[in-house]
Tab-separated table of C-alpha atoms in Angstrom:
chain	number	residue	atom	x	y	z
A	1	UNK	CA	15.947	7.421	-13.217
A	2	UNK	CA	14.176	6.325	-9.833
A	3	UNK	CA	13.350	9.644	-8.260
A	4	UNK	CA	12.357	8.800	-4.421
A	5	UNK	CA	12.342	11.588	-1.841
A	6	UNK	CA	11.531	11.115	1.993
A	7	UNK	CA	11.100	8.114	3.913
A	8	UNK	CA	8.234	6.207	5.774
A	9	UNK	CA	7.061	3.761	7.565
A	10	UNK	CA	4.341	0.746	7.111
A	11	UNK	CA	4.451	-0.967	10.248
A	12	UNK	CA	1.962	-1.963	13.262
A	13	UNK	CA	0.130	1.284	14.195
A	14	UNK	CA	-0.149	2.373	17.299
A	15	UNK	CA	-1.834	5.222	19.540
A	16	UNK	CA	0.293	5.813	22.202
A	17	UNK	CA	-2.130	6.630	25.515
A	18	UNK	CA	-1.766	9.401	28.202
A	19	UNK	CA	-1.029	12.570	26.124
A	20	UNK	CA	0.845	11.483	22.983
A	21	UNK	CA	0.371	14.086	21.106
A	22	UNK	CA	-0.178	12.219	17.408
A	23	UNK	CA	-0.258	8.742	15.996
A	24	UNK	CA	2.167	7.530	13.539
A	25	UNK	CA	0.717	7.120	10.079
A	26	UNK	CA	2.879	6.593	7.746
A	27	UNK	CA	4.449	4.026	5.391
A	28	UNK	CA	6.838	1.581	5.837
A	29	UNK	CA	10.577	1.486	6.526
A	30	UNK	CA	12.189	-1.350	5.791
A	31	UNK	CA	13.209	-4.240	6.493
A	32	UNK	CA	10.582	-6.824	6.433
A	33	UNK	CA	12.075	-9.409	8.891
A	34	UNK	CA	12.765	-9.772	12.868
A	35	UNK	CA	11.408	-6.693	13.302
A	36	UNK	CA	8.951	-6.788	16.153
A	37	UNK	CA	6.122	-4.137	16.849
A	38	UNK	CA	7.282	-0.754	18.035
A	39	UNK	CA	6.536	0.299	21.137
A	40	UNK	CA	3.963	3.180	20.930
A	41	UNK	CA	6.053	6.217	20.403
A	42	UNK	CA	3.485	8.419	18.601
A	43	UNK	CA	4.543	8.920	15.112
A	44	UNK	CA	6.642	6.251	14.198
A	45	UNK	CA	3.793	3.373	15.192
A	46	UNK	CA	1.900	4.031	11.998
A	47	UNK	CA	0.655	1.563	10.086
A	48	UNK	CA	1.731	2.189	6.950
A	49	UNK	CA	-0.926	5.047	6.307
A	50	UNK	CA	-1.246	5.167	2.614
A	51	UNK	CA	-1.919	8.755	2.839
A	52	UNK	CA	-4.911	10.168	1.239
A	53	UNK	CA	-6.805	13.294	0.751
A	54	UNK	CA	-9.161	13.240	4.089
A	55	UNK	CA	-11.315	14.313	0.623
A	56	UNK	CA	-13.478	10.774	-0.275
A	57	UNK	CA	-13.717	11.741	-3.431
A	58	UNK	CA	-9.728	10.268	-3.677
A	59	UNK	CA	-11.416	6.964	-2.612
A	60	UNK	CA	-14.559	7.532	-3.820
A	61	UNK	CA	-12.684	7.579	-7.719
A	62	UNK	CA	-12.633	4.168	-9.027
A	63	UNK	CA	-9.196	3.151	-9.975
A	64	UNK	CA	-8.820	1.501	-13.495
A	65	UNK	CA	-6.008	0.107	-15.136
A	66	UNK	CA	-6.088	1.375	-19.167
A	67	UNK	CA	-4.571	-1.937	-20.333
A	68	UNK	CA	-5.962	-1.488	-23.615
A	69	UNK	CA	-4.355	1.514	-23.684
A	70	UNK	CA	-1.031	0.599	-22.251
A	71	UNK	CA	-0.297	-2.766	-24.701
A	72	UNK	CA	-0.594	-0.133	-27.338
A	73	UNK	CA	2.317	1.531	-26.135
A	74	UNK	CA	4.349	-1.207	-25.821
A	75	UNK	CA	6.252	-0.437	-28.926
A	76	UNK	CA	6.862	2.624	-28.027
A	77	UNK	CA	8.179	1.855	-24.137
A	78	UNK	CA	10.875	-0.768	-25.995
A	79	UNK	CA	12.034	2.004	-28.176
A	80	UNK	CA	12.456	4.319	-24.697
A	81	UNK	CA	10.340	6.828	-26.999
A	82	UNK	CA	6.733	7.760	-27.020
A	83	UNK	CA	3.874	10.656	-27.697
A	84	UNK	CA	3.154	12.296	-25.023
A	85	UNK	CA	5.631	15.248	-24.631
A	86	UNK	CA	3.446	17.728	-23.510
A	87	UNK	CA	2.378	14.711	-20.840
A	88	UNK	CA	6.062	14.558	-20.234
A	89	UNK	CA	6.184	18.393	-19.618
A	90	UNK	CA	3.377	18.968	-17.748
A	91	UNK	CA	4.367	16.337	-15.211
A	92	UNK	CA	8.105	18.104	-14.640
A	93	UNK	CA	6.503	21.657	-14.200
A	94	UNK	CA	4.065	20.064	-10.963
A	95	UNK	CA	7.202	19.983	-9.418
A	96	UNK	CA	7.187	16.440	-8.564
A	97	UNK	CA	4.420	16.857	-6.053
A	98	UNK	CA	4.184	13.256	-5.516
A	99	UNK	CA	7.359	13.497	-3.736
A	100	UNK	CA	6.728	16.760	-1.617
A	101	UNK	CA	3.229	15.610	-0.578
A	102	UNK	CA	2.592	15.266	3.240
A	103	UNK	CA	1.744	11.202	4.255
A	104	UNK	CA	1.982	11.273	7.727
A	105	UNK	CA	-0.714	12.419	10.247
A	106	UNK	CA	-0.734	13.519	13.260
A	107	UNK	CA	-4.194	13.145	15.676
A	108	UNK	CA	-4.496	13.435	19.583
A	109	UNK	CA	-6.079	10.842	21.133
A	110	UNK	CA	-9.015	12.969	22.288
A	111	UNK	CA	-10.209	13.998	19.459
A	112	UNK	CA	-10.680	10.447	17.937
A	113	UNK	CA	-14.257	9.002	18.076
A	114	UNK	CA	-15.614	7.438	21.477
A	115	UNK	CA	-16.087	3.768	20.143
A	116	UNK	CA	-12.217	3.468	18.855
A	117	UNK	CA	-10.981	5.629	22.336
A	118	UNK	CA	-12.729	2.840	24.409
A	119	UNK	CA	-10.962	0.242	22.179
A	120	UNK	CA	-7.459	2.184	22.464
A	121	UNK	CA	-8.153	2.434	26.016
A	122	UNK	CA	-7.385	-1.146	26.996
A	123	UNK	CA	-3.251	-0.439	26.037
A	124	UNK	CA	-2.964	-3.960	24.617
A	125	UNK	CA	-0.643	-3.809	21.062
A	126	UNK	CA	-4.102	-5.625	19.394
A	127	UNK	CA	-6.467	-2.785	20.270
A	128	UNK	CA	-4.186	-0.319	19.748
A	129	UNK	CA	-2.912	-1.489	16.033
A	130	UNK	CA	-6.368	-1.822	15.325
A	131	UNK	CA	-7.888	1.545	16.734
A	132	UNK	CA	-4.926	3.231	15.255
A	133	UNK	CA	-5.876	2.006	11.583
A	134	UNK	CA	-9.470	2.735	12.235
A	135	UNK	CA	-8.786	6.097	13.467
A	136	UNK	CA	-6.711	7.228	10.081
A	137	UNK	CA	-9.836	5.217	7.966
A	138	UNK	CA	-12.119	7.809	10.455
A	139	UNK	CA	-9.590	10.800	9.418
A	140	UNK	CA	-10.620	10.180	5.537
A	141	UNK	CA	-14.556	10.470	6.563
A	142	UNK	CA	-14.618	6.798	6.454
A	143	UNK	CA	-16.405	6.969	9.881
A	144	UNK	CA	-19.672	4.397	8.562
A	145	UNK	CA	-17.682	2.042	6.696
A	146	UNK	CA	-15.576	0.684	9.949
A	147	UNK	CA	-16.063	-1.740	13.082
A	148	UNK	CA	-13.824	-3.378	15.327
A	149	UNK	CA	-15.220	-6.237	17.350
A	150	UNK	CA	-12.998	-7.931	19.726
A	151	UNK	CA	-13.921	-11.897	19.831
A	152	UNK	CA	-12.152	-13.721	22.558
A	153	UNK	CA	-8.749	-12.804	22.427
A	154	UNK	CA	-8.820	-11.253	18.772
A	155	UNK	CA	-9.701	-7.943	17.467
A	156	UNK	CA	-11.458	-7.530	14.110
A	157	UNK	CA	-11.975	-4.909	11.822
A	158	UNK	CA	-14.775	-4.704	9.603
A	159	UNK	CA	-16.496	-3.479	7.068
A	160	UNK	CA	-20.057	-2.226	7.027
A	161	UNK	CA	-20.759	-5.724	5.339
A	162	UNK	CA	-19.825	-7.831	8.632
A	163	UNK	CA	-16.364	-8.997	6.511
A	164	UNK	CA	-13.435	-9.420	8.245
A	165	UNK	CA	-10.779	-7.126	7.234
A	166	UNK	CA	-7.978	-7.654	9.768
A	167	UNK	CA	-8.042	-10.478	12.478
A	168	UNK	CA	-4.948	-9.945	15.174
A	169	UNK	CA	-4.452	-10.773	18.704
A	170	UNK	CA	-1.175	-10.098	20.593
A	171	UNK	CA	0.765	-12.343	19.582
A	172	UNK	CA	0.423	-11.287	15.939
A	173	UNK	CA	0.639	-7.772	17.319
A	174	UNK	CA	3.758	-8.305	18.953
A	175	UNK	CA	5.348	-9.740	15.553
A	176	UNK	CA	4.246	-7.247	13.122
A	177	UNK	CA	6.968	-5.605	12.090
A	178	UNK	CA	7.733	-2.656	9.846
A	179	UNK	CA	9.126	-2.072	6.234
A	180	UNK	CA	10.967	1.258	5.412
A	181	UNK	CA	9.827	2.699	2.061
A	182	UNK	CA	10.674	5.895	0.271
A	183	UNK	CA	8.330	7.630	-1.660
A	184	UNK	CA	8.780	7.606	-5.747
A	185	UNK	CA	8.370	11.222	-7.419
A	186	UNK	CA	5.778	11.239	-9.621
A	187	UNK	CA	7.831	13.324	-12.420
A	188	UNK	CA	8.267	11.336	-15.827
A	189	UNK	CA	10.279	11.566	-18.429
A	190	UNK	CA	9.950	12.422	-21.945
A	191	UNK	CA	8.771	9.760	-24.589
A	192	UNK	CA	7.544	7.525	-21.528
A	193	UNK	CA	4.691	5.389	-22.282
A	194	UNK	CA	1.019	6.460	-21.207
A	195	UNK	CA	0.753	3.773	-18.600
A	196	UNK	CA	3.722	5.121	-16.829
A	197	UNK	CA	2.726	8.860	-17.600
A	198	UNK	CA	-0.582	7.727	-16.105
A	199	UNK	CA	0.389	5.753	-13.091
A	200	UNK	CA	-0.932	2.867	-14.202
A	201	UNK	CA	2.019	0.603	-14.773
A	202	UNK	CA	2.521	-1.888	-17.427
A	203	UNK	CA	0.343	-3.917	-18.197
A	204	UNK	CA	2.298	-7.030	-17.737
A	205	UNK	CA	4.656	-6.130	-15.687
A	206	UNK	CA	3.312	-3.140	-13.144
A	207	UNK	CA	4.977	-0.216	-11.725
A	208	UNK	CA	8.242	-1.026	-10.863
A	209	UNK	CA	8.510	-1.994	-14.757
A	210	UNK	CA	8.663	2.062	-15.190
A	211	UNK	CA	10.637	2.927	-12.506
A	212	UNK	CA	13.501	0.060	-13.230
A	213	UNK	CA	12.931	1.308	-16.900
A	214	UNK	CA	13.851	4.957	-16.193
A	215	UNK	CA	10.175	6.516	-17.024
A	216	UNK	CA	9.346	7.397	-13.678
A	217	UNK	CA	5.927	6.923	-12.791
A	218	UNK	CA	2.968	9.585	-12.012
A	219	UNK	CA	0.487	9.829	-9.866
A	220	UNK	CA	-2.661	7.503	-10.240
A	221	UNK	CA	-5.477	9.689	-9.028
A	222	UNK	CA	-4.674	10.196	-6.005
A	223	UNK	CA	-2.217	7.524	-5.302
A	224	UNK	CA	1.688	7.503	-4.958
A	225	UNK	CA	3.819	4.919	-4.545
A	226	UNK	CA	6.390	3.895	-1.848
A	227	UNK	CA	9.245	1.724	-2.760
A	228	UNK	CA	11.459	-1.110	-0.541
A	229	UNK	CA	13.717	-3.369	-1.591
A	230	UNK	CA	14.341	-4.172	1.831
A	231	UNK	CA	11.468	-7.122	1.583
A	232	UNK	CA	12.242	-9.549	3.536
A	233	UNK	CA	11.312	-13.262	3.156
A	234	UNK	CA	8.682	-13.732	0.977
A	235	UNK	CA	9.090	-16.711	-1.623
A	236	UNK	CA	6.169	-17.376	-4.599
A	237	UNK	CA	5.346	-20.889	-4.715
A	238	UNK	CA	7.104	-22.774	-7.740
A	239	UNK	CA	4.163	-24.972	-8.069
A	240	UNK	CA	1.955	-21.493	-9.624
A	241	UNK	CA	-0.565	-19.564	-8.279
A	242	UNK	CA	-4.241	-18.529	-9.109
A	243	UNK	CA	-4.596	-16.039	-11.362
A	244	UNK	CA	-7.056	-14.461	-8.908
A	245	UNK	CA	-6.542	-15.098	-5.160
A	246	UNK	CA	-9.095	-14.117	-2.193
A	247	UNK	CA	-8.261	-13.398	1.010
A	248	UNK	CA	-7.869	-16.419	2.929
A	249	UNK	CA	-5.568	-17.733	-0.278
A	250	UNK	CA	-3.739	-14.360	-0.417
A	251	UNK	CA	-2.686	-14.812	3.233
A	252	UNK	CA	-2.179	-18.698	2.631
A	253	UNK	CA	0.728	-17.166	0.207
A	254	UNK	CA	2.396	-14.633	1.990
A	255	UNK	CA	2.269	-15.312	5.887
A	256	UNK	CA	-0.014	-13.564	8.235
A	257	UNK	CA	2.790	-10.970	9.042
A	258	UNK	CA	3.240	-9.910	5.748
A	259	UNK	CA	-0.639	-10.152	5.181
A	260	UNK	CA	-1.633	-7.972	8.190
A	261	UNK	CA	0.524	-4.846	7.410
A	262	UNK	CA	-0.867	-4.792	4.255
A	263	UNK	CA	-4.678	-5.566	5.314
A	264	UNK	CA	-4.018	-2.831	7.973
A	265	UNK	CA	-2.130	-0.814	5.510
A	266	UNK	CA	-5.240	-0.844	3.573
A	267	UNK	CA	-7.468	0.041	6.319
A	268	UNK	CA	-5.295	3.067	7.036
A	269	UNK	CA	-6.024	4.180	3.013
A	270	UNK	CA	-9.968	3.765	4.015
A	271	UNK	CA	-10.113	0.993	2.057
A	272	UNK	CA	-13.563	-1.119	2.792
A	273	UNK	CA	-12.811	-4.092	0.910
A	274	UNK	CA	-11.173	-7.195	2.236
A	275	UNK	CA	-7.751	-7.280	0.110
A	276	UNK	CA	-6.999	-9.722	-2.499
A	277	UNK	CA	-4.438	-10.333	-4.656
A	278	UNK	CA	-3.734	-11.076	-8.504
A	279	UNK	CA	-0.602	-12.901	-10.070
A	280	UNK	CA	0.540	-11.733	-13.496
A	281	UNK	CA	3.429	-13.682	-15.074
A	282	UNK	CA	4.720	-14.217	-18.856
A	283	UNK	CA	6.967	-17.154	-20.005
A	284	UNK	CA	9.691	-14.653	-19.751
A	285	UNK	CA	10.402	-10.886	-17.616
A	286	UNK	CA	9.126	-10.295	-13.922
A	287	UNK	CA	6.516	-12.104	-11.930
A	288	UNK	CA	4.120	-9.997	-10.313
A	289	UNK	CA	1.395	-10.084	-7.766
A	290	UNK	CA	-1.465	-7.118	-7.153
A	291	UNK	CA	-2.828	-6.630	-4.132
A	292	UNK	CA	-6.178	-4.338	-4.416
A	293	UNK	CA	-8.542	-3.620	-1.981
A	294	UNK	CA	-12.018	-3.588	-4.614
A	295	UNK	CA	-10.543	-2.091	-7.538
A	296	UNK	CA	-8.345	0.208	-5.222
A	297	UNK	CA	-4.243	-0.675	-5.434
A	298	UNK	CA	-2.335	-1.191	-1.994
A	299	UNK	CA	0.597	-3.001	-2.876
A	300	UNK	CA	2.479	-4.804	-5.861
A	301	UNK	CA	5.395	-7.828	-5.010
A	302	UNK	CA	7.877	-8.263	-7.635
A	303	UNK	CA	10.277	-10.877	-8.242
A	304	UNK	CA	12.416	-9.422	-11.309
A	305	UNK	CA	14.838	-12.290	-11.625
A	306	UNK	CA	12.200	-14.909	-11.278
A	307	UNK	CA	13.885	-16.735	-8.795
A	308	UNK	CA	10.306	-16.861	-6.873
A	309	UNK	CA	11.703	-14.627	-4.209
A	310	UNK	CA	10.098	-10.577	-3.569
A	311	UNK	CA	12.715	-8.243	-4.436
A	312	UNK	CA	10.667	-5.375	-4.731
A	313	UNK	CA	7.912	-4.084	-2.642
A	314	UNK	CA	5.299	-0.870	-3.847
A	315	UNK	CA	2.867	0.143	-1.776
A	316	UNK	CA	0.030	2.587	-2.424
A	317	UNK	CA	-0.189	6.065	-0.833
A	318	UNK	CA	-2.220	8.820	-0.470
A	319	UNK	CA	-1.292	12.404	0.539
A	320	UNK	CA	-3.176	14.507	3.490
């Protein structure tokens, strides 16, 4: 079953000034709602730091779904048996690194570039959420493909293309709140289907489809998975949604709290992209909505018991 070792937290990063010894990285406890920002007490303040090799070739990989490849195992995933056993194997003798692997980050202030120390300088939550995901995007070698700008009372971040990426002031800030998440092994079992051996997910109906289904899930390049159920308030509209949604419709849908974590969440990956999302829903079984950066994953919303309502949250992550 669900195999989920070590907690973290995706929540409003912060750089804590005047010695603070690290800034928090890492994923996201719980509890979507009422929780304001954190003060800045180092670690804890990350923005949900999907965790990456500082190697770009981890981003550099595209990431592709094999749906093709999945719907033909289908059959097999109903049956709860599948080819694959040496797949199966192989993935219990790495030891369920997925789990093990280190996602949080420590950096002193110092040592991050001039531009985002002048920027985390100020001590206002806005600069320092937004320095804080720049600096882990820096930490990755992302160092050309980031900006901030701060326009009137706002601070941006950017990509190299002048689009906005995140766009917070204090207020914003000040209401960003945290999830908890634990981190899903990424051991399988034997006879699970290639798109959970693979980390793809279904092709339907995602990852949690392989967790709930007792497959477990691998790693997808690079990429683990956290895991909430802790979600908070976030309802689907019963009047549908886009199959494809941009950015400003993405954020329409699920609140500019909700939306910033995961823009900044993104950021924190070295994602360049601005995020977007896609809905995926059958007549009957889970609804789901994507949320990639490019063709990178960050997150995936699930309502299982299509009541419209997120009871599941995963959210990409990448090891150090």
């Amino acid at each position: 079953m669900l195999n989920l070792k070590g907690s973290l937290m995706l929540a409003g990063l912060a750089i804590a000034l005047g010695g603070i010894p690290e800034i928090g990285a890492a994923q996201g406890k719980g509890g979507g709602k009422g929780q304001g920002q954190e003060k800045s007490e180092g670690k804890g303040k990350g923005q949900g730091q999907g965790q990456g090799q500082s190697k770009a070739k981890g981003q550099d990989q595209a990431v592709k779904q094999d749906r093709g490849r999945g719907r033909s195992d289908e059959a097999q995933a109903s049956r709860g048996t599948g080819g694959g056993k040496a797949t199966a194997s192989a993935a219990r003798e790495k030891g369920n690194k997925g789990a093990k692997a280190k996602f949080t980050r420590a950096t002193s202030v110092g040592s991050l570039p001039a531009s985002v120390r002048r920027v985390a300088s100020n001590g206002r939550a806005k600069n320092l959420i937004a320095a804080g995901a720049v600096a882990h995007a820096y930490a990755r070698g992302r160092d050309d493909d980031f900006r901030i700008d701060e326009v009137g009372n706002r601070m941006r971040i950017v990509n190299r293309k002048g689009q906005t990426l995140v766009d917070i002031d204090d207020e914003s800030a000040g209401r960003l709140g945290r999830w908890r998440v634990d981190v899903v092994g990424d051991d399988v079992r034997e006879g699970a289907p290639s798109f959970c051996r693979s980390g793809a997910g279904h092709p339907v109906w995602g990852r949690e489809w392989c967790i709930n289904k007792g497959f477990g899930l691998g790693g997808y390049n690079d990429y683990r998975w956290g895991r909430t159920t802790n979600v908070g308030d976030i309802v689907f509209p019963r009047s549908g949604i886009g199959s494809i949604l941009g950015t400003v419709a993405l954020a329409s849908l699920l609140g500019n709290d909700t939306f910033n974590r995961l823009a900044l969440h993104a950021v924190t990956l070295g994602l360049a992209e601005p995020i977007t999302g896609r809905w995926v829903a059958q007549p009957a079984g889970p609804q789901l909505l994507m949320v990639n950066s490019g063709p990178y994953p960050v997150a995936e919303l699930v309502d299982n018991d299509r009541d419209f309502r997120v009871e599941d949250l995963l959210v990409a992550l990448l090891p150090w």
